[in-house]
Coordinates of C-alpha atoms in Angstrom, one line a residue:
Chain A
M1 CA -15.6 25.7 -0.2
V2 CA -17.1 22.2 -0.6
L3 CA -14.7 19.4 -1.2
K4 CA -14.4 18.3 -4.8
L5 CA -14.1 14.7 -5.7
Y6 CA -12.6 14.0 -9.2
A7 CA -13.5 10.4 -9.8
A8 CA -14.8 7.8 -12.2
P9 CA -18.2 6.4 -11.2
L10 CA -17.1 2.7 -11.0
S11 CA -13.4 2.9 -10.4
T12 CA -12.4 0.8 -7.4
A13 CA -10.2 3.6 -5.9
S14 CA -12.9 6.2 -6.5
L15 CA -15.5 4.0 -4.7
R16 CA -13.1 3.6 -1.8
V17 CA -13.0 7.3 -1.3
A18 CA -16.7 7.9 -1.9
Q19 CA -17.6 5.4 0.8
I20 CA -15.6 7.2 3.4
L21 CA -17.1 10.6 2.4
H22 CA -20.4 8.9 3.2
E23 CA -19.2 7.3 6.5
K24 CA -17.8 10.7 7.7
K25 CA -20.7 12.7 6.3
V26 CA -18.5 15.1 4.4
P27 CA -20.3 17.2 1.9
F28 CA -18.7 16.9 -1.6
E29 CA -19.2 17.9 -5.2
F30 CA -18.7 14.9 -7.6
I31 CA -16.9 15.7 -10.9
S32 CA -17.1 12.7 -13.1
I33 CA -14.0 11.8 -15.1
D34 CA -14.6 9.8 -18.2
L35 CA -11.8 7.2 -18.4
A36 CA -13.0 5.9 -21.8
R37 CA -12.4 9.3 -23.3
K38 CA -9.1 9.5 -21.4
E39 CA -10.0 12.7 -19.5
N40 CA -7.6 11.5 -16.9
K41 CA -4.7 11.8 -19.4
E42 CA -5.5 15.4 -20.3
E43 CA -3.0 18.1 -19.4
E44 CA -5.4 19.8 -17.0
Y45 CA -5.9 16.6 -15.1
L46 CA -2.2 15.6 -15.1
E47 CA -1.4 19.0 -13.5
K48 CA -3.3 17.9 -10.4
Q49 CA -2.7 14.1 -10.6
P50 CA 0.5 13.5 -12.5
F51 CA 0.1 9.7 -12.6
G52 CA -3.1 10.2 -14.6
Q53 CA -5.1 8.0 -12.1
V54 CA -8.5 8.5 -10.4
P55 CA -9.5 9.8 -7.9
Y56 CA -8.1 13.0 -6.5
I57 CA -9.7 15.6 -4.2
D58 CA -9.5 19.3 -4.0
D59 CA -10.2 20.3 -0.4
D60 CA -10.5 24.0 -0.6
G61 CA -7.3 24.2 -2.7
F62 CA -5.5 21.3 -1.0
I63 CA -4.9 18.6 -3.7
L64 CA -4.6 15.0 -2.6
Y65 CA -4.5 11.7 -4.5
E66 CA -4.0 8.0 -3.7
S67 CA -7.3 6.7 -2.4
R68 CA -5.9 5.3 0.9
A69 CA -4.1 8.6 1.6
I70 CA -7.4 10.5 1.0
T71 CA -9.5 8.2 3.3
R72 CA -6.9 8.6 6.1
Y73 CA -6.9 12.3 5.7
L74 CA -10.7 12.4 5.9
A75 CA -10.8 10.2 9.0
L76 CA -8.2 12.3 10.7
K77 CA -9.6 15.6 9.7
Y78 CA -13.2 14.8 10.8
P79 CA -12.7 12.8 14.0
E80 CA -15.9 14.0 15.7
Q81 CA -18.5 13.5 12.9
G82 CA -19.9 10.4 11.2
T83 CA -18.7 6.9 12.0
Q84 CA -16.2 6.9 14.9
G85 CA -13.0 4.9 15.1
L86 CA -12.3 4.4 11.4
V87 CA -8.7 5.1 12.4
P88 CA -7.4 4.7 16.0
D89 CA -6.4 7.6 18.2
I90 CA -3.1 8.8 16.8
K91 CA -1.7 8.9 20.4
D92 CA -2.3 5.1 20.8
V93 CA 0.8 4.0 19.1
K94 CA 0.1 0.3 19.3
A95 CA -3.5 0.5 18.1
W96 CA -2.3 2.7 15.2
A97 CA 0.4 0.1 14.4
L98 CA -2.1 -2.7 14.3
F99 CA -4.3 -0.6 12.0
E100 CA -1.2 0.0 9.8
Q101 CA -0.5 -3.7 9.8
A102 CA -4.1 -4.5 8.6
S103 CA -3.9 -1.8 6.0
S104 CA -0.6 -3.0 4.6
N105 CA -2.0 -6.5 4.5
E106 CA -4.9 -5.3 2.4
V107 CA -2.5 -3.8 -0.1
A108 CA 0.1 -6.6 -0.2
N109 CA -1.9 -9.7 0.5
F110 CA -5.4 -9.0 -0.8
E111 CA -5.6 -6.3 -3.5
S112 CA -2.4 -7.3 -5.3
L113 CA -4.0 -10.7 -6.0
A114 CA -7.6 -9.8 -6.3
R115 CA -6.6 -7.3 -8.9
V116 CA -5.1 -10.0 -11.1
I117 CA -8.2 -12.2 -10.8
V118 CA -10.6 -9.3 -11.7
Y119 CA -8.3 -8.1 -14.5
E120 CA -8.1 -11.6 -16.1
K121 CA -11.7 -12.6 -15.7
V122 CA -13.7 -9.3 -15.9
F123 CA -11.7 -6.6 -17.6
K124 CA -10.2 -8.7 -20.4
A125 CA -13.6 -10.2 -21.3
R126 CA -15.1 -6.7 -21.5
V127 CA -12.4 -5.6 -24.0
G128 CA -12.5 -8.8 -25.9
Q129 CA -9.1 -10.1 -24.8
E130 CA -8.4 -13.7 -23.8
T131 CA -7.9 -14.7 -20.1
D132 CA -4.5 -15.9 -19.1
L133 CA -5.7 -18.9 -17.3
K134 CA -2.3 -19.6 -15.6
A135 CA -2.1 -16.1 -14.2
Y136 CA -5.7 -16.4 -13.0
E137 CA -5.2 -19.7 -11.3
N138 CA -1.9 -18.6 -9.8
A139 CA -3.5 -15.5 -8.3
H140 CA -6.6 -17.5 -7.2
S141 CA -4.6 -20.1 -5.3
Q142 CA -2.3 -17.5 -3.7
L143 CA -5.3 -15.4 -2.6
S144 CA -6.9 -18.6 -1.2
A145 CA -3.9 -19.1 1.0
K146 CA -4.0 -15.5 2.2
L147 CA -7.7 -15.8 3.0
D148 CA -6.9 -18.9 5.2
A149 CA -4.8 -16.5 7.3
Y150 CA -7.7 -14.0 7.3
E151 CA -10.0 -16.8 8.5
K152 CA -7.8 -17.4 11.5
I153 CA -7.4 -13.7 12.4
L154 CA -11.2 -13.1 12.1
G155 CA -11.8 -16.1 14.3
K156 CA -10.1 -14.3 17.2
Q157 CA -11.3 -10.7 16.6
P158 CA -14.3 -9.1 14.7
Y159 CA -12.2 -6.8 12.6
L160 CA -8.8 -6.8 11.0
A161 CA -7.2 -4.3 13.3
G162 CA -8.9 -5.5 16.4
E163 CA -12.3 -4.8 18.1
T164 CA -13.3 -1.8 16.0
L165 CA -14.2 -1.4 12.3
T166 CA -11.5 0.6 10.6
L167 CA -10.6 1.9 7.1
A168 CA -8.5 -1.3 6.8
D169 CA -11.7 -3.4 6.7
L170 CA -13.7 -1.1 4.4
S171 CA -10.8 -0.9 1.9
H172 CA -11.5 -4.5 0.9
L173 CA -14.9 -3.7 -0.5
P174 CA -14.1 -2.4 -4.0
F175 CA -12.0 -5.4 -5.1
G176 CA -13.8 -7.9 -2.8
T177 CA -17.1 -7.3 -4.5
R178 CA -15.5 -7.6 -7.9
L179 CA -14.3 -11.1 -7.0
Y180 CA -17.9 -12.2 -7.3
L181 CA -18.1 -10.7 -10.8
A182 CA -15.0 -12.7 -11.7
G183 CA -16.7 -15.9 -10.5
A184 CA -14.3 -16.1 -7.5
G185 CA -16.8 -15.3 -4.8
D186 CA -16.3 -18.7 -3.2
L187 CA -12.9 -17.5 -2.0
I188 CA -14.9 -15.4 0.5
D189 CA -18.1 -17.5 0.8
S190 CA -16.3 -20.7 1.7
R191 CA -14.7 -19.3 4.8
P192 CA -17.3 -18.7 7.6
N193 CA -15.4 -15.9 9.5
V194 CA -14.3 -14.1 6.3
S195 CA -17.8 -14.4 4.9
K196 CA -19.6 -13.0 7.9
W197 CA -17.1 -10.1 8.1
F198 CA -17.4 -9.3 4.4
K199 CA -21.2 -9.6 4.4
A200 CA -21.5 -7.0 7.2
L201 CA -19.2 -4.6 5.3
K202 CA -21.3 -4.9 2.1
E203 CA -24.5 -4.2 4.0
R204 CA -23.3 -0.8 5.3
E205 CA -25.4 2.1 4.0
S206 CA -22.3 3.9 2.8
W207 CA -21.5 1.0 0.5
K208 CA -25.1 0.3 -0.7
E209 CA -25.4 4.0 -1.8
I210 CA -22.5 3.8 -4.1
E211 CA -22.0 0.1 -5.1
K212 CA -23.7 0.7 -8.5
G213 CA -21.5 3.7 -9.1
I214 CA -21.0 7.2 -7.8
T215 CA -23.7 9.2 -9.3
A216 CA -24.2 12.5 -7.5
S217 CA -22.7 15.2 -5.4
R218 CA -23.9 15.4 -1.8
E219 CA -24.0 18.9 -0.4
E220 CA -25.9 17.9 2.8
W221 CA -26.1 15.0 5.2
Chain B
M1 CA 13.6 -5.6 26.7
V2 CA 15.5 -5.0 23.5
L3 CA 13.3 -5.1 20.3
T4 CA 13.8 -8.3 18.3
L5 CA 13.6 -8.3 14.5
Y6 CA 12.8 -11.6 12.9
G7 CA 13.8 -11.7 9.3
Y8 CA 16.2 -12.7 6.6
P9 CA 19.4 -10.7 6.1
R10 CA 18.9 -10.1 2.4
S11 CA 15.1 -9.8 2.4
T12 CA 14.1 -6.4 1.0
C13 CA 11.3 -6.1 3.6
T14 CA 13.7 -7.0 6.4
Q15 CA 16.1 -4.3 5.2
R16 CA 13.3 -1.8 5.1
V17 CA 12.6 -2.3 8.8
A18 CA 16.3 -2.5 9.8
M19 CA 17.0 0.8 8.0
T20 CA 14.3 2.5 10.0
L21 CA 15.7 1.1 13.2
H22 CA 19.0 2.7 12.3
E23 CA 17.4 6.0 11.4
K24 CA 15.5 6.1 14.7
E25 CA 18.6 4.9 16.7
V26 CA 16.7 2.0 18.2
P27 CA 18.9 -0.9 19.2
F28 CA 17.7 -4.4 18.1
T29 CA 18.5 -8.1 18.2
F30 CA 18.2 -9.9 14.9
V31 CA 16.9 -13.4 14.7
L32 CA 17.5 -15.2 11.4
V33 CA 14.4 -16.9 9.8
D34 CA 15.9 -19.2 7.2
L35 CA 13.7 -18.7 4.1
V36 CA 15.7 -21.3 2.2
K37 CA 14.7 -24.0 4.8
G38 CA 11.1 -22.7 4.8
E39 CA 11.2 -21.6 8.5
Q40 CA 8.7 -18.9 7.7
K41 CA 6.0 -21.6 7.1
A42 CA 6.7 -23.5 10.4
P43 CA 3.7 -23.6 12.8
G44 CA 5.6 -21.7 15.5
F45 CA 6.3 -18.9 13.0
L46 CA 2.7 -18.8 11.6
D47 CA 1.4 -18.3 15.2
K48 CA 3.1 -14.9 15.1
M49 CA 2.9 -14.0 11.4
P50 CA 0.0 -15.9 9.9
F51 CA 0.9 -15.0 6.3
G52 CA 4.2 -16.8 6.6
Q53 CA 6.3 -13.8 5.5
V54 CA 9.3 -11.9 6.9
P55 CA 9.9 -9.7 8.8
Y56 CA 8.0 -9.3 12.1
I57 CA 9.1 -7.6 15.3
D58 CA 8.6 -8.5 19.0
D59 CA 8.7 -5.2 20.9
D60 CA 8.6 -6.3 24.5
G61 CA 5.8 -8.7 23.7
F62 CA 4.1 -6.6 21.1
I63 CA 4.1 -8.5 17.8
L64 CA 3.9 -6.6 14.6
Y65 CA 4.3 -7.5 10.9
E66 CA 4.2 -5.8 7.4
S67 CA 7.4 -3.9 7.0
R68 CA 5.8 -0.5 6.2
A69 CA 3.5 -0.9 9.2
I70 CA 6.6 -1.7 11.4
A71 CA 8.4 1.4 10.0
H72 CA 5.4 3.6 10.7
Y73 CA 5.2 2.3 14.3
L74 CA 8.9 2.9 14.9
A75 CA 8.6 6.4 13.4
E76 CA 5.7 7.3 15.6
K77 CA 6.9 5.6 18.8
Y78 CA 10.3 7.2 18.6
A79 CA 9.2 10.4 17.0
E80 CA 11.5 12.4 19.4
Q81 CA 14.7 10.6 18.6
G82 CA 16.7 10.0 15.4
T83 CA 15.5 11.3 12.1
P84 CA 11.9 12.6 11.9
L85 CA 10.3 10.3 9.3
I86 CA 6.6 11.1 9.4
P87 CA 5.2 14.7 9.6
K88 CA 2.8 15.6 12.4
D89 CA 0.7 18.3 10.6
L90 CA -2.6 17.0 9.1
K91 CA -1.9 18.1 5.5
A92 CA 1.8 17.3 5.6
K93 CA 0.9 13.9 6.9
A94 CA -1.6 13.4 4.1
L95 CA 1.1 14.2 1.6
F96 CA 3.3 11.7 3.3
E97 CA 0.6 9.0 3.0
Q98 CA 0.1 10.0 -0.7
A99 CA 3.9 9.4 -1.3
A100 CA 3.8 6.2 0.7
S101 CA 0.9 5.0 -1.5
I102 CA 2.7 6.0 -4.6
E103 CA 5.6 3.8 -3.6
A104 CA 3.3 0.9 -2.8
F105 CA 1.3 1.1 -6.1
N106 CA 3.4 2.9 -8.7
Y107 CA 6.8 1.6 -7.9
N108 CA 6.8 -1.6 -5.7
P109 CA 4.8 -4.0 -7.9
T110 CA 7.0 -3.4 -11.0
A111 CA 10.3 -3.1 -9.2
S112 CA 9.7 -6.2 -7.1
K113 CA 8.5 -8.3 -10.1
A114 CA 11.6 -7.2 -12.0
V115 CA 13.9 -8.2 -9.2
F116 CA 12.2 -11.5 -8.6
D117 CA 12.3 -12.4 -12.3
K118 CA 15.9 -11.3 -12.8
I119 CA 17.6 -12.3 -9.5
F120 CA 15.5 -14.5 -7.1
K121 CA 13.8 -16.8 -9.5
P122 CA 17.0 -17.8 -11.3
E123 CA 18.6 -18.3 -7.9
L124 CA 15.8 -20.5 -6.8
T125 CA 15.1 -22.5 -10.0
G126 CA 18.4 -22.3 -12.0
I127 CA 16.4 -21.1 -15.0
P128 CA 18.1 -18.0 -16.5
A129 CA 16.1 -14.7 -16.4
D130 CA 14.1 -13.6 -19.4
E131 CA 15.9 -10.5 -20.6
A132 CA 13.1 -9.2 -22.8
Q133 CA 10.7 -9.4 -19.9
F134 CA 13.1 -7.5 -17.7
Q135 CA 13.6 -4.7 -20.3
S136 CA 9.8 -4.5 -20.6
L137 CA 9.4 -4.1 -16.9
M138 CA 12.1 -1.5 -16.8
A139 CA 10.3 0.4 -19.5
E140 CA 7.2 0.3 -17.4
L141 CA 9.0 1.5 -14.3
G142 CA 10.7 4.2 -16.4
K143 CA 7.3 5.7 -17.2
K144 CA 6.5 6.0 -13.6
L145 CA 9.9 7.4 -12.8
D146 CA 9.4 10.1 -15.5
I147 CA 6.6 11.3 -13.2
Y148 CA 8.8 11.0 -10.2
D149 CA 11.3 13.2 -12.0
Q150 CA 8.7 15.8 -12.5
I151 CA 7.7 15.8 -8.9
L152 CA 11.3 15.8 -7.7
S153 CA 12.1 18.8 -9.9
K154 CA 9.9 20.9 -7.7
Q155 CA 10.7 19.5 -4.3
K156 CA 13.5 17.6 -2.6
Y157 CA 11.6 14.5 -1.6
L158 CA 8.4 12.7 -2.5
A159 CA 6.3 14.2 0.2
G160 CA 7.8 17.6 0.2
N161 CA 11.2 19.0 1.3
Q162 CA 11.8 16.7 4.2
V163 CA 12.8 13.1 3.9
T164 CA 10.2 10.6 5.0
L165 CA 9.6 6.8 5.2
A166 CA 8.1 7.1 1.7
D167 CA 11.5 7.9 0.2
L168 CA 13.5 5.3 2.2
S169 CA 11.0 2.6 1.3
H170 CA 12.3 2.7 -2.3
L171 CA 15.9 1.7 -1.4
P172 CA 15.8 -2.1 -1.1
Y173 CA 14.6 -2.6 -4.7
A174 CA 16.5 0.3 -6.1
E175 CA 19.8 -1.2 -4.8
L176 CA 19.0 -4.6 -6.4
L177 CA 18.0 -3.0 -9.7
S178 CA 21.3 -1.1 -9.8
Q179 CA 23.2 -4.3 -9.0
V180 CA 21.8 -5.9 -12.2
G181 CA 22.7 -2.9 -14.3
A182 CA 19.3 -1.1 -14.6
K183 CA 19.7 2.5 -15.5
V184 CA 16.2 3.7 -14.8
F185 CA 17.3 5.9 -11.9
E186 CA 20.5 7.3 -13.5
E187 CA 18.7 8.3 -16.7
R188 CA 16.5 10.8 -14.9
P189 CA 18.4 13.8 -13.3
N190 CA 16.1 14.5 -10.4
V191 CA 15.4 10.9 -9.6
S192 CA 19.2 10.2 -9.8
R193 CA 20.0 13.0 -7.4
W194 CA 17.3 11.8 -5.0
I195 CA 18.1 8.1 -5.0
N196 CA 21.8 8.6 -4.7
E197 CA 21.4 10.9 -1.7
L198 CA 19.1 8.3 -0.1
R199 CA 21.6 5.5 -0.8
A200 CA 24.4 7.4 0.9
R201 CA 22.5 7.6 4.2
P202 CA 24.4 5.8 6.9
S203 CA 21.2 3.8 7.8
W204 CA 21.2 2.3 4.3
Q205 CA 24.9 1.7 4.3
A206 CA 24.5 -0.3 7.5
V207 CA 21.9 -2.7 6.0
K208 CA 22.5 -2.9 2.3
G209 CA 24.9 -5.8 2.5
G210 CA 22.5 -7.7 4.8
V211 CA 20.9 -7.1 8.1
S212 CA 22.5 -7.9 11.5
G213 CA 21.6 -6.9 15.0
T214 CA 23.0 -3.9 16.9
A215 CA 22.1 -4.7 20.5

């Protein structure tokens, strides 16, 4: 049975998963969840994803949520097809550890701060709420310091986990692109190594296909 | 060469790694990085850990940071000794990753903010904690733990019926929250059973008062 992706077209976590379905050329059926109508809070949805968040997948009866868990599952399940090396060889304990380090960094040192910036400057404006300038500036200056560290790392190696592109790099796209919407794109653009790295990620076909939103199922590749 | 853990005895992330070292029966040397003196921002430190945070490990020349990454590494490298902490099967492993991600996104941000506001910020600044803010964060955490309670009514641990790193990862902040009288865990029967069992593990008992080396 074709994998089912229950997702919202523009949700950052949904885009994270959709991109990897493209990278690994996994056929999928897209079932659009309307967040504005709170379809993610309906009983039927909560039975599968009890936190009421998007996305989740139904892989022939196997239910999985949390976007980074899903992308790892896809990369491990389909090692031979699509883009290679998105996770290291599981037997290479050190390479895997460096991948984990980069992934954990993305969560703790990038998304946690980018999320605040995007929330304050983009989301709040959309729903007519006032930006908390202090929270915004705090997050901005903290993220700036973190990206100084990224600049050093990417001066020594092309990707965050080493020589190969991994899920850890791609995971930055959903919130990284939204920083530009928040008027904070200079955080990336002002750092040559970070900028070069991010630009290359943005130009991947898998991202270009979904950057304006997930629109369709893909039964064939 | 014996593994060296660089950290701060009371740092939650340092405790997370130390607990895993105990579970996996891996001897280690502990080197204190004095956060109060700002040693984590010194150039020598930043060469190893560019984000200026604790902990990191030096495993015979292999440097690794991010506590959850270090815990994964130890669980994989020493899979055959101590407690099994990450499943091997593809689907079981995916459910483990799901649980680990739940901890990172649905628990850690609120729990860590609450602990910072209630304990660490007053210690650092002398300004008393904002009680209303703390209660609000506890209410938020409570909503997530309601869902944990549902999950834990059907299975023993977050990823299934075996303990994994995902469960253990909750302990450092759970301990601090209980120290300041938060009842969010006790108020939910399955969550209470789960967290108390985890807290009783010898590996947690060994580090809850502060981390020290075993080698």
